[in-house]
Amino acid sequence: MKRSLLPWLIVAAILLLLFPAVAEKFYLQLVTKIMILSIFALSLDLLVGYTGLVSLGHAAYFGIAAYTYALVSPAADPANVWLTLPLALAASAAAALLVGALVLRTSGVYFIMVTLAFAQMAYYFFHDTRIAGGSDGIYVNTRPDALLPGVDLANDLHFYYFVLAALAIVFALLAIILRSPFGRALQGIKANEHRMRALGFATLRYKLAAFVLAGTIAGLAGYLAAAKEGYVNPEMMAWHQSGTVLMMLILGGMGTLLGAVLGAFSYVLLQEWFSALTKHWQLLMGMFIVAAVLLLPQGLIGLHQLRMKPRLPRAEDERD
Amino acid sequence: MEWLIQILNSVQYGLLLFLVASGLTLIFGIMGVINLAHGSFYMIGAYLAFTLSSLTGSLWLAIPLGIVVSAALGLVLEWALISRLYRRDHLYQVLLTFGLILVFEELRSIIVGDDVHSVAIPAALAASLPLTDTLSYPVYRLFISAVCLALAALMYVTIQKTRFGMMIRAAASNPEMATSLGLDIRWIHALVFAAGVALAAFAGMIAAPVSSVFPGMGSQVLIVCFVIVVIGGIGSLKGALIAALLIGFADTFGKVLFPDYASIAVYLLMAVVLLFRPLGLFGRA
Amino acid sequence: MTDRRQFIQQAGLLASAAAIGGLTPSIARAQTAKLRVGMMLPYTGTYAALGTAITQGFNLAVEESGGMVGGRAIEYFTVDDESEPSKATDNANKLVQRDKVDVLIGTVHSGVVMAMVKVARDNGTLLIIPNAGANAATGGQCAPNIFRTSFSNWQPAHPMGKVMYDKGHRKVVTLTWKYGAGEESIESFKEAFTKAGGAIVKEMYLPFPNVEFQPFITEIASLKPDAVFVFFAGGGAVKFTKDYAAAGLKEKIPLYGSGFLTDGTLEAQGASAQGLLTTLHYGDGIENAKNKQFRYNYGKKYGIQADVYAVQGYDAALLLHGGLNAVKGSFGDRKALYGALEKVKIDSPRGPWTMSKAHNPIQDIYLRRVEGNANQVIGVAWKALEDPARGCRMAAA
């Protein structure tokens, strides 16, 4: 399965490596943004595509890391990446651990709703209180400092490669994890959790580990997004954001790593294209989403195996 | 005295939320479909109230017309889109209806524009009842509460005591068995969806005079509706009523006592309920 | 197996199509001497009417000076910012980095404008703000290349403190949304009111953009203050005045607000707003020749009444025109250009005003009363009010 995707992966890697040579500043920033969203999509792919846990509140961990970065950054000087990044990741991981321990007891549509509930709590916490600038958000004046010789993250080109490196690391890490016994177990849980339990797996622990790992990687994306813009606001955690990243997965193909990256690229570029066509671009995007859900069922490999509601098997369910 | 009025505020707000959420829990419970576009139907109702009452000059005329229009819209949507989602996973339902939200918002923007509009309270109900020496309570708000209660009773009677209600309950608990017993599930689903849409739109229509009509009113009400349905238990009208009242209280008193955390309180409530009763207060497995 | 290959082909096609569509620059980069003006305003969403009014005001001024500004023809680049702070940096960069505009004009929403301020500072682009009142834009974040032709959130609310005190009110309750514009307005009102000797009994906030006011109205009734001061705008303003009147409070506890409570909303508010007093830097019935001519021309060209937003857009063009004229249309010497912009005396429909050192208008604030469908000016609440520009290093000079 992976072998047929490998040439595409190599093509993508080469394109991303060489892109800055032909791109203007604006497009460099655009692709940097897309790469950050790819990391976010990959984290959700681990959860939804490989473990079968549909979370509608994943943006919470994206936002929590972003806010942590903004809150611990000094007012005038650049923050230290090697101090602030682990801190932000830890914040997201802790939140994911707390929420996961509570929500993983539910399943199906209740799981979807309760993950949404926790994300909304985080959203309103930052939106309604003045802990971090409320609905107006807060600004960080400078990019963080990577403390590496010759690397200046304030330079858009350097930042691009920094993000590309992060994306590559996340991709490789997930590829390795998903091939490991742990990863196989996750996929087994998605296919049939009862069976895994009967085989002696403590599925709750596996699901929690996946939830925390996904939340941490989402945190990495959130940190990079905040570092890039120098601005965080509660909309980063809004349920719209959670819905958007799910959309990216459907578009690109759940259950494959490359699919998540492809989904992020396709979605953002589509959005740019539609925006250039009309100010009512959301109409086009909405229609596109409806069409994609109805007509592009591929890429959802095994999703209907998701244990949502016990029902009699139908002929269509066996299609793959 | 003020506490009593705040209780009145809570009940009134809760009852209106129940009216909007009732359609959602019916669609959810009977058809197993998560409909994120439900808030959009509320908004469509409000805009229908505005346009139709401007055309006919009367809100009393606008409401029945609006109900017909929204039910028709529900039937069309169900036939064209929703019916293709029954056998699919909840994720697809979430995404497709998410796309619908965008479509409805933009269509509204194109057709009616982005301005804020007012809908006049019908003259017969425009008075206010003095409750204290300073504060009066608008009669129209009491009217809304009465309508919500009446509808709740009507829904209860329909579902529990009529033949049609029996068919709905059968279709919800075991679709295959119901089909093999001769019930036309397709029609039941279509009617239930249309009813759900009409309920949300009706709520938007009667609330329009007090809430005014503006873009974004749909999304404001949407998530709260989901919280109500989940706390109450999917498919349970009784649960939705109790949950809506709980949220009415949490929101009203929260705003007065700790405004910064009022919104969080609502979600905290949901999380706590789910942790102790994972299927909601009155949900069935 | 075939499914997978098919899928990848489809996805690849889709991605390529999107890439081609999205990455093609939408404006040809021709080398002309035209002035590249970037308009970043809301053209969709709740504030769309404001974005349109500002644009129309701007265009009217340009037309009146023969289609040129500072002797140069204009090439417009437009971005709809949808009043979305989360997309603001990207949108601003589209104009500044992709379209390479000479001057950036925008916007309505304060959250969005702060992103624009950052982009303008980072890139050294000239920014003219035709509405957003965030104090920081000409306060802590002020810069030589940032100018505002509208107001700071501090300005319209401040005079109301004095007005309400002079009317004999001593105990006041405030209510607004918990966001920048609301908080800055209330703070400014509080500053003036308490300085005059009044007391704020309770400051209430509700989350933005929530419009369930009933609990707060009940609370106001139980506190029984002398008067109430609020900041709301748009749909929230409509709902609030209606709810307040429906609760019978309008006659018992006088309601006051900053001008946005009744601007652009009177038709929807109807009887609930009649007689309300508000303060703003514009109003209906300002008796100067410039205003009469402006309103006439605007009405003739666009078929609708001019409002404060149209005036602010109009003045933005006047500012640019005046400044560029002084330096013969050249962007070569930035310092000279900014200095010229600072010195422009704007002959505005609202009355003549000048730029403060922090680049915010020093202007008269009018007291207005709602009469029918108009905010009738009944006096000047404060003459030549200057925003204190707290935290601005330029003003400290």
Short mmCIF file of N, CA, C and O in Angstrom, two decimals, chain C residues 115-169:
data_model
loop_
_atom_site.label_atom_id
_atom_site.label_comp_id
_atom_site.label_asym_id
_atom_site.label_seq_id
_atom_site.Cartn_x
_atom_site.Cartn_y
_atom_site.Cartn_z
N ALA C 115 -4.03 43.82 13.09
CA ALA C 115 -3.17 43.00 12.22
C ALA C 115 -2.60 43.87 11.10
O ALA C 115 -1.44 43.76 10.73
N MET C 116 -3.45 44.77 10.58
CA MET C 116 -2.99 45.65 9.50
C MET C 116 -1.90 46.59 10.01
O MET C 116 -0.93 46.89 9.30
N VAL C 117 -2.08 47.05 11.25
CA VAL C 117 -1.07 47.93 11.84
C VAL C 117 0.27 47.20 11.91
O VAL C 117 1.32 47.74 11.55
N LYS C 118 0.22 45.94 12.31
CA LYS C 118 1.45 45.17 12.42
C LYS C 118 2.10 45.00 11.05
O LYS C 118 3.30 45.20 10.88
N VAL C 119 1.29 44.63 10.06
CA VAL C 119 1.83 44.43 8.72
C VAL C 119 2.39 45.74 8.18
O VAL C 119 3.46 45.78 7.56
N ALA C 120 1.67 46.85 8.44
CA ALA C 120 2.14 48.15 7.95
C ALA C 120 3.46 48.53 8.60
O ALA C 120 4.37 49.03 7.95
N ARG C 121 3.57 48.26 9.88
CA ARG C 121 4.82 48.58 10.57
C ARG C 121 5.95 47.71 10.07
O ARG C 121 7.06 48.17 9.84
N ASP C 122 5.67 46.41 9.91
CA ASP C 122 6.73 45.49 9.48
C ASP C 122 7.21 45.80 8.06
O ASP C 122 8.37 45.57 7.73
N ASN C 123 6.31 46.27 7.21
CA ASN C 123 6.68 46.48 5.81
C ASN C 123 6.88 47.94 5.45
O ASN C 123 7.22 48.25 4.31
N GLY C 124 6.61 48.83 6.40
CA GLY C 124 6.80 50.25 6.12
C GLY C 124 5.78 50.82 5.15
O GLY C 124 6.04 51.84 4.50
N THR C 125 4.59 50.19 5.05
CA THR C 125 3.58 50.69 4.13
C THR C 125 2.76 51.78 4.80
O THR C 125 2.45 51.69 5.98
N LEU C 126 2.33 52.78 4.02
CA LEU C 126 1.46 53.82 4.54
C LEU C 126 0.08 53.23 4.79
O LEU C 126 -0.49 52.58 3.91
N LEU C 127 -0.44 53.42 6.00
CA LEU C 127 -1.76 52.88 6.35
C LEU C 127 -2.65 54.03 6.77
O LEU C 127 -2.27 54.83 7.62
N ILE C 128 -3.84 54.11 6.16
CA ILE C 128 -4.82 55.11 6.59
C ILE C 128 -6.05 54.36 7.08
O ILE C 128 -6.65 53.57 6.32
N ILE C 129 -6.44 54.60 8.33
CA ILE C 129 -7.56 53.87 8.92
C ILE C 129 -8.81 54.71 8.84
O ILE C 129 -8.89 55.78 9.46
N PRO C 130 -9.83 54.26 8.09
CA PRO C 130 -11.03 55.07 7.94
C PRO C 130 -12.17 54.69 8.88
O PRO C 130 -13.30 55.08 8.66
N ASN C 131 -11.91 53.88 9.87
CA ASN C 131 -12.94 53.62 10.88
C ASN C 131 -12.41 53.03 12.19
O ASN C 131 -12.55 53.65 13.22
N ALA C 132 -11.86 51.86 12.16
CA ALA C 132 -11.55 51.11 13.38
C ALA C 132 -10.95 51.99 14.46
O ALA C 132 -9.96 52.68 14.25
N GLY C 133 -11.57 51.96 15.64
CA GLY C 133 -11.17 52.92 16.67
C GLY C 133 -10.19 52.41 17.71
O GLY C 133 -9.95 53.09 18.70
N ALA C 134 -9.60 51.25 17.52
CA ALA C 134 -8.71 50.70 18.53
C ALA C 134 -7.73 51.76 19.01
O ALA C 134 -6.96 52.29 18.22
N ASN C 135 -7.78 52.05 20.30
CA ASN C 135 -6.91 53.10 20.84
C ASN C 135 -5.45 52.87 20.48
O ASN C 135 -4.72 53.80 20.17
N ALA C 136 -5.02 51.62 20.51
CA ALA C 136 -3.60 51.32 20.31
C ALA C 136 -3.07 51.74 18.94
O ALA C 136 -1.89 52.04 18.81
N ALA C 137 -3.94 51.79 17.93
CA ALA C 137 -3.45 52.11 16.58
C ALA C 137 -2.81 53.50 16.53
O ALA C 137 -1.88 53.73 15.77
N THR C 138 -3.34 54.42 17.34
CA THR C 138 -2.65 55.72 17.45
C THR C 138 -2.26 55.93 18.90
O THR C 138 -2.20 57.03 19.41
N GLY C 139 -1.97 54.83 19.55
CA GLY C 139 -1.54 54.86 20.94
C GLY C 139 -0.26 54.07 21.04
O GLY C 139 0.75 54.41 20.44
N GLY C 140 -0.34 52.96 21.75
CA GLY C 140 0.86 52.15 21.94
C GLY C 140 1.50 51.66 20.65
O GLY C 140 2.70 51.43 20.58
N GLN C 141 0.70 51.49 19.60
CA GLN C 141 1.25 50.97 18.35
C GLN C 141 1.39 52.07 17.30
O GLN C 141 1.47 51.77 16.10
N CYS C 142 1.41 53.33 17.72
CA CYS C 142 1.46 54.40 16.72
C CYS C 142 2.77 54.33 15.94
O CYS C 142 3.76 53.78 16.42
N ALA C 143 2.74 54.87 14.74
CA ALA C 143 3.94 54.85 13.90
C ALA C 143 3.84 55.99 12.91
O ALA C 143 2.75 56.46 12.60
N PRO C 144 4.99 56.43 12.38
CA PRO C 144 4.97 57.55 11.43
C PRO C 144 4.13 57.27 10.19
O PRO C 144 3.57 58.19 9.60
N ASN C 145 4.01 55.99 9.82
CA ASN C 145 3.30 55.67 8.59
C ASN C 145 1.85 55.24 8.81
O ASN C 145 1.19 54.75 7.91
N ILE C 146 1.35 55.44 10.04
CA ILE C 146 -0.04 55.05 10.32
C ILE C 146 -0.86 56.29 10.66
O ILE C 146 -0.51 57.05 11.57
N PHE C 147 -1.97 56.48 9.92
CA PHE C 147 -2.84 57.64 10.13
C PHE C 147 -4.27 57.17 10.27
O PHE C 147 -4.65 56.13 9.74
N ARG C 148 -5.06 57.98 10.94
CA ARG C 148 -6.47 57.61 11.10
C ARG C 148 -7.33 58.81 10.79
O ARG C 148 -7.01 59.93 11.19
N THR C 149 -8.43 58.61 10.06
CA THR C 149 -9.31 59.73 9.73
C THR C 149 -10.68 59.56 10.37
O THR C 149 -11.64 60.20 9.96
N SER C 150 -10.77 58.68 11.37
CA SER C 150 -12.09 58.42 11.94
C SER C 150 -12.15 58.92 13.39
O SER C 150 -12.55 60.04 13.64
N PHE C 151 -11.74 58.07 14.31
CA PHE C 151 -11.84 58.40 15.74
C PHE C 151 -11.07 57.33 16.49
O PHE C 151 -10.77 56.28 15.92
N SER C 152 -10.77 57.60 17.74
CA SER C 152 -10.28 56.53 18.60
C SER C 152 -11.44 56.16 19.51
O SER C 152 -12.28 57.00 19.80
N ASN C 153 -11.52 54.92 19.97
CA ASN C 153 -12.64 54.50 20.81
C ASN C 153 -12.82 55.41 22.02
O ASN C 153 -13.92 55.54 22.55
N TRP C 154 -11.74 56.04 22.41
CA TRP C 154 -11.79 56.94 23.57
C TRP C 154 -12.61 58.19 23.27
O TRP C 154 -13.28 58.73 24.14
N GLN C 155 -12.56 58.67 22.02
CA GLN C 155 -13.12 59.99 21.70
C GLN C 155 -14.64 60.15 21.81
O GLN C 155 -15.10 61.04 22.51
N PRO C 156 -15.45 59.36 21.12
CA PRO C 156 -16.89 59.66 21.14
C PRO C 156 -17.50 59.51 22.53
O PRO C 156 -18.45 60.21 22.85
N ALA C 157 -16.97 58.59 23.35
CA ALA C 157 -17.62 58.33 24.64
C ALA C 157 -17.25 59.37 25.70
O ALA C 157 -18.03 59.64 26.61
N HIS C 158 -16.08 59.94 25.57
CA HIS C 158 -15.57 60.82 26.63
C HIS C 158 -16.49 61.99 26.97
O HIS C 158 -16.82 62.22 28.14
N PRO C 159 -16.95 62.74 25.97
CA PRO C 159 -17.77 63.91 26.29
C PRO C 159 -19.08 63.54 27.00
O PRO C 159 -19.62 64.34 27.75
N MET C 160 -19.56 62.32 26.77
CA MET C 160 -20.83 61.93 27.38
C MET C 160 -20.71 61.91 28.90
O MET C 160 -21.68 62.13 29.61
N GLY C 161 -19.51 61.69 29.41
CA GLY C 161 -19.32 61.71 30.86
C GLY C 161 -19.71 63.07 31.41
O GLY C 161 -20.45 63.19 32.39
N LYS C 162 -19.23 64.10 30.74
CA LYS C 162 -19.53 65.46 31.18
C LYS C 162 -21.01 65.80 30.95
O LYS C 162 -21.67 66.37 31.81
N VAL C 163 -21.51 65.39 29.79
CA VAL C 163 -22.91 65.69 29.46
C VAL C 163 -23.84 65.10 30.50
O VAL C 163 -24.76 65.75 31.00
N MET C 164 -23.61 63.82 30.84
CA MET C 164 -24.51 63.16 31.78
C MET C 164 -24.40 63.78 33.17
O MET C 164 -25.39 63.90 33.90
N TYR C 165 -23.20 64.18 33.55
CA TYR C 165 -23.04 64.80 34.86
C TYR C 165 -23.77 66.13 34.89
O TYR C 165 -24.48 66.46 35.85
N ASP C 166 -23.62 66.90 33.80
CA ASP C 166 -24.27 68.21 33.74
C ASP C 166 -25.79 68.08 33.77
O ASP C 166 -26.48 69.02 34.13
N LYS C 167 -26.28 66.92 33.34
CA LYS C 167 -27.73 66.71 33.36
C LYS C 167 -28.22 66.33 34.76
O LYS C 167 -29.40 66.09 34.96
N GLY C 168 -27.27 66.20 35.70
CA GLY C 168 -27.68 65.91 37.07
C GLY C 168 -27.58 64.46 37.47
O GLY C 168 -27.93 64.08 38.59
N HIS C 169 -27.10 63.60 36.57
CA HIS C 169 -26.98 62.18 36.93
C HIS C 169 -25.73 61.97 37.76
O HIS C 169 -24.67 62.47 37.43
#
